[in-house]
């Protein structure tokens, strides 16, 4: 499992991640693997819902840096050998994502159920990450067509969209909770998936010729922000300190 984990860690992280961040990801992914394994001694590879990048592919991508990357991955997995994230006496559910909009989200506001360690925490360093802001522009016709597939009762014209697309409210992390579009309302997360937006923290400007979404963050926003964790690692925080920050009340063992 540990060798397989190395290549899952590589696949999960942005290129150029340091060893401490690899340790963070190693513990997270090992915890996910152990949750999937349960009480069994083995499992089929098809059960593992993780991206795996084989050594040959890593080598072709890293080229002259391949040996250094492999050393980093080996150190990260070995130095966290067997460690997983726990809440009390149970394996935790270590959700993670790429970059927050400056604050993570409460689990229940996204997935409908709560866990005491998946709560909103500040992650201000994310605002300096290259993936923090994205601007997506679509035409009214594309927007209307997408919304009609979502709800056949949807109605709006390019002109009426200028006044009928409005953000109604936001959750505790600043992400859109409800948005009005034409004659229907839907969640910010539904809008994110429909339009393939990086996250559901967005503003929208509408004219008769286009809709412009300014999006902050990348991912669902629950749990550990990789961008924020990487910034903490560069500041000298250890992997256990980083995990404890993003998953309050948990411990690594």
Tab-separated table of C-alpha atoms in Angstrom, residues 2 5 25 34 36-38 40 50 54 77 80 82 88 94 97 112 138 149 155 169 175 192 208 216 225 236 246 253:
chain	number	residue	atom	x	y	z
A	2	UNK	CA	2.799	2.435	0.857
A	5	UNK	CA	0.407	5.714	-1.849
A	25	UNK	CA	-1.238	14.467	1.757
A	34	UNK	CA	-7.882	2.641	5.520
A	36	UNK	CA	-12.084	1.962	2.306
A	37	UNK	CA	-10.275	-1.158	3.537
A	38	UNK	CA	-12.263	-1.347	6.766
A	40	UNK	CA	-10.467	-6.471	5.586
A	50	UNK	CA	-7.913	7.824	-6.170
A	54	UNK	CA	2.725	5.477	-12.438
A	77	UNK	CA	5.420	8.198	2.971
A	80	UNK	CA	4.494	9.124	8.176
A	82	UNK	CA	1.293	3.790	9.074
A	88	UNK	CA	-11.437	10.254	19.099
A	94	UNK	CA	-10.337	13.908	5.715
A	97	UNK	CA	-9.763	20.517	-1.970
A	112	UNK	CA	-26.140	18.290	4.600
A	138	UNK	CA	-20.668	32.636	-21.162
A	149	UNK	CA	-31.713	21.160	-19.100
A	155	UNK	CA	-37.758	30.607	-18.432
A	169	UNK	CA	-27.500	34.627	0.248
A	175	UNK	CA	-19.853	30.775	-0.727
A	192	UNK	CA	-21.138	25.575	-9.896
A	208	UNK	CA	-27.503	41.334	-22.794
A	216	UNK	CA	-12.765	32.667	-5.906
A	225	UNK	CA	-7.194	23.593	1.575
A	236	UNK	CA	7.669	26.057	8.952
A	246	UNK	CA	-7.731	22.202	9.220
A	253	UNK	CA	-1.412	8.357	15.078
